[in-house]
Coordinates of C-alpha atoms in Angstrom, one line a residue:
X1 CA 187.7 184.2 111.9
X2 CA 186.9 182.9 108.4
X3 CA 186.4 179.2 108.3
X4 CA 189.2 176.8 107.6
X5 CA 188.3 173.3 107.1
X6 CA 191.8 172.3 107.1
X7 CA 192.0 174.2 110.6
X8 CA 188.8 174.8 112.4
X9 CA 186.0 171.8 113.2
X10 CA 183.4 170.8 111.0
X11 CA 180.6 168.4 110.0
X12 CA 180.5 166.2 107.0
X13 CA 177.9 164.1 105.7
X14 CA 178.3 160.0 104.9
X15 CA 175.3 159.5 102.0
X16 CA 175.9 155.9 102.4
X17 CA 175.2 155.7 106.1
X18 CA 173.2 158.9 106.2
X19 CA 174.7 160.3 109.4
X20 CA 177.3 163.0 110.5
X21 CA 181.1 162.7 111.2
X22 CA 182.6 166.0 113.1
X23 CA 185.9 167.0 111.9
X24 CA 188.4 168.9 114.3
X25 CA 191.8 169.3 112.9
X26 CA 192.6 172.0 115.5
X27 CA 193.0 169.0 118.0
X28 CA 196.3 167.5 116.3
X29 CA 198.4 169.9 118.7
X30 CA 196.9 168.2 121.4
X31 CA 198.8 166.5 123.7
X32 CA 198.7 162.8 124.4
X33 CA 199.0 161.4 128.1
X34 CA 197.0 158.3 127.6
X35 CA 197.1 154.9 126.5
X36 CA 199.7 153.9 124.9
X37 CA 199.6 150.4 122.8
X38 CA 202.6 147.8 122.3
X39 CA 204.4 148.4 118.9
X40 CA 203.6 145.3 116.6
X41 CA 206.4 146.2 114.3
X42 CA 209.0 143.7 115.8
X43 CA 209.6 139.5 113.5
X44 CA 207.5 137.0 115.6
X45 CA 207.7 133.4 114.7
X46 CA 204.0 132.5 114.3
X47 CA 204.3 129.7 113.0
X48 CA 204.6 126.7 115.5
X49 CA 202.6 123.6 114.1
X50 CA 202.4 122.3 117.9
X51 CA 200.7 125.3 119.0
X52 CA 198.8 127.4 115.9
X53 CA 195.6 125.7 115.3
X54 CA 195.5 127.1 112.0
X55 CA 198.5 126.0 111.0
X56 CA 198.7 123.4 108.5
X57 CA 198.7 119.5 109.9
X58 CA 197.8 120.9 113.2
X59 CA 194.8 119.9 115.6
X60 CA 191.7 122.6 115.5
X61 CA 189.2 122.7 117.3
X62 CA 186.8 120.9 119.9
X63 CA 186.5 117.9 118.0
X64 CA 190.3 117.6 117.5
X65 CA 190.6 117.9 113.6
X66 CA 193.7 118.0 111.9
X67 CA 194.1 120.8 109.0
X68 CA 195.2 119.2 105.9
X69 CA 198.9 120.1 104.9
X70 CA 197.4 122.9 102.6
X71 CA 199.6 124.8 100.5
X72 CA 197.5 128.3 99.6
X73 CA 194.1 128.9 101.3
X74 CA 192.1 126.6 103.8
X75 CA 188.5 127.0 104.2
X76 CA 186.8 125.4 106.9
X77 CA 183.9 126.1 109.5
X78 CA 184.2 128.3 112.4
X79 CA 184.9 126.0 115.1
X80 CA 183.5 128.5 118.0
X81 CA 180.7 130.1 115.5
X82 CA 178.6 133.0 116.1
X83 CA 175.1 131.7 114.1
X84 CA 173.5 128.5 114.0
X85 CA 172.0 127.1 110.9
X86 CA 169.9 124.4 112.7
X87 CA 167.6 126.2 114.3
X88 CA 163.7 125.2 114.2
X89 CA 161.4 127.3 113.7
X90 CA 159.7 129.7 116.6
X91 CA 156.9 131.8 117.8
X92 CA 158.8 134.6 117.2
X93 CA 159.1 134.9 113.8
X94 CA 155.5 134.5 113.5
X95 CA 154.6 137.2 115.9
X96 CA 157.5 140.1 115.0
X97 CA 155.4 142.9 115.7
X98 CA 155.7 143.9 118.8
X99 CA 157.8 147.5 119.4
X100 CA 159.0 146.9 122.4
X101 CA 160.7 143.7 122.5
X102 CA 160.8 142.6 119.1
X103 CA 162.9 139.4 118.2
X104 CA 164.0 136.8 115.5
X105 CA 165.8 133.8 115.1
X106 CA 169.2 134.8 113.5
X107 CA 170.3 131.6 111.2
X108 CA 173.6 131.3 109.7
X109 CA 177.2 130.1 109.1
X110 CA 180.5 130.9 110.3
X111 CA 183.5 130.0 107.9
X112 CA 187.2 130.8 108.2
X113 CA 189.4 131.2 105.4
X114 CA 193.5 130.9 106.1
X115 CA 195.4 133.1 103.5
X116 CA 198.9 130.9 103.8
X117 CA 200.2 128.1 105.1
X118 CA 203.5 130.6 106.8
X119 CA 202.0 132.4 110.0
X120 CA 204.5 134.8 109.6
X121 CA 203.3 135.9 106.0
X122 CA 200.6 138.7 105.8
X123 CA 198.9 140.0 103.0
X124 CA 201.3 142.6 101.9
X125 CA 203.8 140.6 102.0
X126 CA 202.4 137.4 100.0
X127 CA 203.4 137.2 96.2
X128 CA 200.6 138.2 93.4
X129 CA 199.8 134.4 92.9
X130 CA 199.2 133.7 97.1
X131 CA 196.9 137.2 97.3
X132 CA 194.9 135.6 94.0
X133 CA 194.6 132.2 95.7
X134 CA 193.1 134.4 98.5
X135 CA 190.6 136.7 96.1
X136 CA 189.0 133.3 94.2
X137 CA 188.8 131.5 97.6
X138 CA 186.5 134.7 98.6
X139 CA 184.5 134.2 95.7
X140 CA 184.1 130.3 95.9
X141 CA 182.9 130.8 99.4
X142 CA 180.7 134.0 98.5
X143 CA 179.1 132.3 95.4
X144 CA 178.5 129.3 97.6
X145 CA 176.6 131.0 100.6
X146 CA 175.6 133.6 98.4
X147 CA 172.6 131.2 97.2
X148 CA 171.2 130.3 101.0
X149 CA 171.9 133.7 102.5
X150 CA 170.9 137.1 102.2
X151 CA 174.0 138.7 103.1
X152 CA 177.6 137.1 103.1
X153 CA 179.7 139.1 105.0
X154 CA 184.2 138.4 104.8
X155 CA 185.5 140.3 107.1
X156 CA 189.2 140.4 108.4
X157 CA 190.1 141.8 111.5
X158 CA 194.1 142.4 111.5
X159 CA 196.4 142.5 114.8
X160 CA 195.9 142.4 118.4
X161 CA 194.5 145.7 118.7
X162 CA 192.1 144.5 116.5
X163 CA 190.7 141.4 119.0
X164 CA 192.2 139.3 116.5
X165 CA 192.7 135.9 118.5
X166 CA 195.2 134.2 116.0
X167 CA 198.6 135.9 114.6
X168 CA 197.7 133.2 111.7
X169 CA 196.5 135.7 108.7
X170 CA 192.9 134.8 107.9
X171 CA 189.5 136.1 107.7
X172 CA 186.5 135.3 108.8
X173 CA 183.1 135.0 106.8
X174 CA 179.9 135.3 108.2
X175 CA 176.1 134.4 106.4
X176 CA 173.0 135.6 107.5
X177 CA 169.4 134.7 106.7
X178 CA 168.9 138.3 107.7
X179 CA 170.0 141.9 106.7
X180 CA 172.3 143.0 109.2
X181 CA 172.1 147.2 110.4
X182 CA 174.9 148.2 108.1
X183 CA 173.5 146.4 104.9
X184 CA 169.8 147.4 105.8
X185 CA 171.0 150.5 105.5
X186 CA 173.2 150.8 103.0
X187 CA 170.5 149.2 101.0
X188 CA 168.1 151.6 101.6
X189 CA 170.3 155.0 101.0
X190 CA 171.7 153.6 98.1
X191 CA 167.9 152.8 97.0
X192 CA 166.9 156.5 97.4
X193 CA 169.7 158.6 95.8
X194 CA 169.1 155.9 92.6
X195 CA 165.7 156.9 92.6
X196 CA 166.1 160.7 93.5
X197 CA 169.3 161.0 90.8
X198 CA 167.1 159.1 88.1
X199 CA 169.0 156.0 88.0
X200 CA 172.5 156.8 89.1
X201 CA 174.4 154.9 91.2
X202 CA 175.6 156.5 94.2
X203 CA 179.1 155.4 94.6
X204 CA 179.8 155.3 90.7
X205 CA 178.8 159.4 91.0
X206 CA 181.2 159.3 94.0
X207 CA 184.1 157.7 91.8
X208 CA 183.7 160.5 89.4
X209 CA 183.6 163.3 91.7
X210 CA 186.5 162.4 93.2
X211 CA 188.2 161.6 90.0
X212 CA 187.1 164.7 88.6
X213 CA 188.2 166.4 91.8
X214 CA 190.9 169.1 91.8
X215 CA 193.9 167.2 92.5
X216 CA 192.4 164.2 93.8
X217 CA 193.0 165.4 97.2
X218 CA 191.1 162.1 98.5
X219 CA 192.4 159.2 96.5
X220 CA 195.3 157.2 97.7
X221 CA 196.0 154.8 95.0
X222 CA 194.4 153.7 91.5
X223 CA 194.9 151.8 88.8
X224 CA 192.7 150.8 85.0
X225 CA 189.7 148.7 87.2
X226 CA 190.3 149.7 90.8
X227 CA 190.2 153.3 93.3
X228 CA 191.3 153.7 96.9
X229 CA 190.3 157.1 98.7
X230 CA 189.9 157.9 102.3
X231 CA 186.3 158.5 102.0
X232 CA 185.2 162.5 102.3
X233 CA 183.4 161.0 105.4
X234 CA 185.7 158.8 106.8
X235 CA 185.6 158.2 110.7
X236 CA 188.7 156.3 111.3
X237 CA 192.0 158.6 110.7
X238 CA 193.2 156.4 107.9
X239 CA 190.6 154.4 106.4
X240 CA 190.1 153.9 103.1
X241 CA 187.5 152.2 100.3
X242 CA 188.0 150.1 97.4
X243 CA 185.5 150.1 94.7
X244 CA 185.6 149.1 91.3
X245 CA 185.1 151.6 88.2
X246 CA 182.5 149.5 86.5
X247 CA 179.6 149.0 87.9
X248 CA 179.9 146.3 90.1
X249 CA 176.9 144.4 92.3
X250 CA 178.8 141.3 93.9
X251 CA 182.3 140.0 94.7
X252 CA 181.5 137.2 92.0
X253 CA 181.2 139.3 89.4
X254 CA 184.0 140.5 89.2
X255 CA 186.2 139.8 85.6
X256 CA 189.4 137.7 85.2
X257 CA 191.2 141.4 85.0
X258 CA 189.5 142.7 87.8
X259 CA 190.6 140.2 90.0
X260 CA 193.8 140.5 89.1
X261 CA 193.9 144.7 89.2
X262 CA 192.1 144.0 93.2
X263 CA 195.4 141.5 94.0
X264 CA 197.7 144.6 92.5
X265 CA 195.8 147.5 94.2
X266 CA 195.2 145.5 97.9
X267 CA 199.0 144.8 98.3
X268 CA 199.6 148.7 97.3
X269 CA 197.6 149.5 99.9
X270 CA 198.2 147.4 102.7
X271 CA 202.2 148.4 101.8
X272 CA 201.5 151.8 102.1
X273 CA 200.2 151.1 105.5
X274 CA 202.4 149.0 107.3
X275 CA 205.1 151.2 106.2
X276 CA 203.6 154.6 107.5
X277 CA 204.8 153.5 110.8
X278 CA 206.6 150.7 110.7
X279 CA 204.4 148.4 111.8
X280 CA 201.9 145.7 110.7
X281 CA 199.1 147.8 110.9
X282 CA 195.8 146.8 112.5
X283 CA 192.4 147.2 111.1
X284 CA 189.3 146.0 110.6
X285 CA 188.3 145.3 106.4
X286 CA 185.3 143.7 104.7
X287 CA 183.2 143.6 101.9
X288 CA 179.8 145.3 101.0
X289 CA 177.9 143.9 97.7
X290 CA 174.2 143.7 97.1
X291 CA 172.0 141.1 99.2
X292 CA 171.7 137.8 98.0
X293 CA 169.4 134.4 98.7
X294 CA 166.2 135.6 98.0
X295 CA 166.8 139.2 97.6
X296 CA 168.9 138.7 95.0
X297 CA 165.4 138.4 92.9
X298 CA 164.7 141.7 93.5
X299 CA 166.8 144.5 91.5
X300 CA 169.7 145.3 93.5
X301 CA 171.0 147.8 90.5
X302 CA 171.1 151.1 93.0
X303 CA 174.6 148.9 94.6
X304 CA 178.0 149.4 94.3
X305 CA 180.7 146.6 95.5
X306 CA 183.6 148.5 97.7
X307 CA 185.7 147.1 100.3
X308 CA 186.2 149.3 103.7
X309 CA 189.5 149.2 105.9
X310 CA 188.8 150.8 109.8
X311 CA 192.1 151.2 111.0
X312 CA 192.6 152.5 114.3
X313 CA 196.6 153.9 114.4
X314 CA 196.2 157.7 114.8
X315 CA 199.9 159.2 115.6
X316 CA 202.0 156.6 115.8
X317 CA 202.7 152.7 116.1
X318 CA 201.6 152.9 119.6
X319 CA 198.4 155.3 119.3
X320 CA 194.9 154.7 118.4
X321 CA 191.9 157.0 117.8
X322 CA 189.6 155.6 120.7
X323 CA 185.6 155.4 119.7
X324 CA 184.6 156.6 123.5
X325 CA 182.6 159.1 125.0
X326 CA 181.1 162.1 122.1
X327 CA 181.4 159.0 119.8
X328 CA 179.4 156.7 121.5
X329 CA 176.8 158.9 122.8
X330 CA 176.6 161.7 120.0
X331 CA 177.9 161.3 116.4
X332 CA 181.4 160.1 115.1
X333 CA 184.5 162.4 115.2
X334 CA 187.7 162.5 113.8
X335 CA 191.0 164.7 114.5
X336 CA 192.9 164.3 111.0
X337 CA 191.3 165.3 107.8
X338 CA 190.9 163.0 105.2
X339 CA 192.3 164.6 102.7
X340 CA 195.7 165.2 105.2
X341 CA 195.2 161.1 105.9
X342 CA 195.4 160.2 102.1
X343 CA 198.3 162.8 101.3
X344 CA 199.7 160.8 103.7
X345 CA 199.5 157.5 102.3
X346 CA 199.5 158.7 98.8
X347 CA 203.2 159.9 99.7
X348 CA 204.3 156.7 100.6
X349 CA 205.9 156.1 97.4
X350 CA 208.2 152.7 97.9
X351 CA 206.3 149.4 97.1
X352 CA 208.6 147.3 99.3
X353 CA 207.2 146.3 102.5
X354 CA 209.4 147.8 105.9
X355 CA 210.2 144.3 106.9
X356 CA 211.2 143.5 103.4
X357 CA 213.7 146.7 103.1
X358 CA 215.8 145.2 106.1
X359 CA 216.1 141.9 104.3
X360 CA 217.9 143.3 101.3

């Protein structure tokens, strides 16, 4: 039979991460016996002060802190953090050559940032101003850590489903005195197509390719400074990217306008998908920008700034794409293309969020 890649399996290449993701959209007739997960579409009332450490005026934490009665973001360290910052100095990082059981100390921070004082108010339902309040507390937290660390990662994980241990939104931002796998790598494939394509950026050729494409079968939403797309490569069935058209290193450099195009385009997307099933959609999202402390002496010009979203929702509310098995032990595959996964989305025309619709 001649070959399909809307209908038979297939391989695609990820540049940035310089592996393989299997396609196989004959699966989708499959049918589904397992797993089932509880639908999150349903109001909960999140927000009970006596209860929700992250709620303001409440008590967080080991030490028994209260949060201050804030009335946009609240930034404070992780009370239960993953990295130290303390640390003295050791043997190890003298002696880091040995291939079998190499080690280093891992220093860092661990900072939470709360979106809103309502638990019951995500992103995507916030106003313009509360997602704003959200973007420039990013940056004041970036630009600060940005000058210790050499990579800043904010991160959000979103839902249960997620391991998200608070209904509270907020994120989570993490600083390394390290590269971490993802950002050693990314640094280094980005690296070599700038010096193989004589100075082009990789994802700034990717814009335009997709762009350019023949009815942008890929991109979900765009507007003057921002794109979304489900990547060519994706892995998960509907994540997505968010870059910036102008060439962009870090989250802090981004313009007045650009800020407030990433405010407009983020609750776009995050509409688009908590309505494609009527839920508030898990995922996993973060931020990639060149390395900083030290390394931002060195010329980071081969980066691109994007955002990724991972989430998991497959068929339904109730099913996820599971990462077991082939995926764990072979290479990444997906059932869905992505070019069916941003039709999808793009096709969600209404800008009012599900929850919002029954209110009215």
């Amino acid at each position: 039979m001649n070959f399909d890649g809307t209908k038979h399996s297939h391989c695609r290449y990820n540049p940035l991460k310089d592996e393989w993701v299997l396609v196989s959209p004959q699966r989708l007739s499959r049918p589904w016996q397992g797993r089932v997960e509880d639908d999150d579409s349903g109001d909960t009332n999140n927000n009970q002060q006596s209860t929700n450490p992250l709620c303001p005026g409440a008590i967080r934490g080991k030490a028994g802190q209260p949060n201050p009665f804030y009335e946009h973001t609240f930034v404070f360290d992780n009370d239960y953090p993953a990295l130290l910052s303390d640390i003295a100095a050791d043997e190890n990082e003298k002696n880091n050559d040995d291939d079998l059981f190499r080690c280093h100390v891992a220093r860092g921070v661990c900072k939470v940032i709360c979106f809103h004082p309502d638990s019951n108010l995500t992103l995507p339902r916030m106003t313009l101003d509360d997602i704003s309040h959200v973007i420039k507390t990013w940056i004041d937290v970036y630009q600060d850590l940005a000058s210790k660390y050499q990579w800043v990662q904010i991160f959000e994980n979103r839902g249960d489903m997620m391991g998200c241990s608070n209904p509270h939104p907020h994120c989570q931002v993490w600083a390394t005195d390290f590269l971490p796998n993802e950002a050693r790598v990314k640094h280094r494939t980005q690296k070599d197509y700038f010096t193989k394509h004589n100075g082009n950026v990789l994802l700034l050729d990717y814009i335009k390719r997709e762009l350019n494409e023949f009815k942008k079968a890929r991109v979900v939403i765009d507007n003057e400074h921002w794109l979304v797309v489900v990547p060519y490569w994706a892995v998960w069935p509907y994540e997505t990217m968010l870059l910036p058209k102008r060439h962009v290193l870090r989250l802090s450099d981004l313009t007045d306008d650009e800020q407030i195009g990433l405010g407009q385009i983020m609750k776009q997307l995050l509409i688009k998908y908590d309505n494609l099933f009527n839920t508030s959609f898990p995922y996993s999202m973060g931020w990639h920008g060149a390395p900083t402390g030290d390394l931002s002496n060195e010329d980071c010009s081969h980066w691109q700034l994007h955002a990724l979203y991972y989430p998991p929702l497959v068929r339904s509310a109730t099913v996820k794409k599971f990462m077991v098995g082939y995926e764990m032990l072979a290479q990444a595959q997906r059932d869905i293309t992505p070019e069916y996964a941003a039709e999808t989305l793009r096709n969600l025309s209404s800008e009012i969020h599900y929850k919002d619709k029954k209110n009215t």
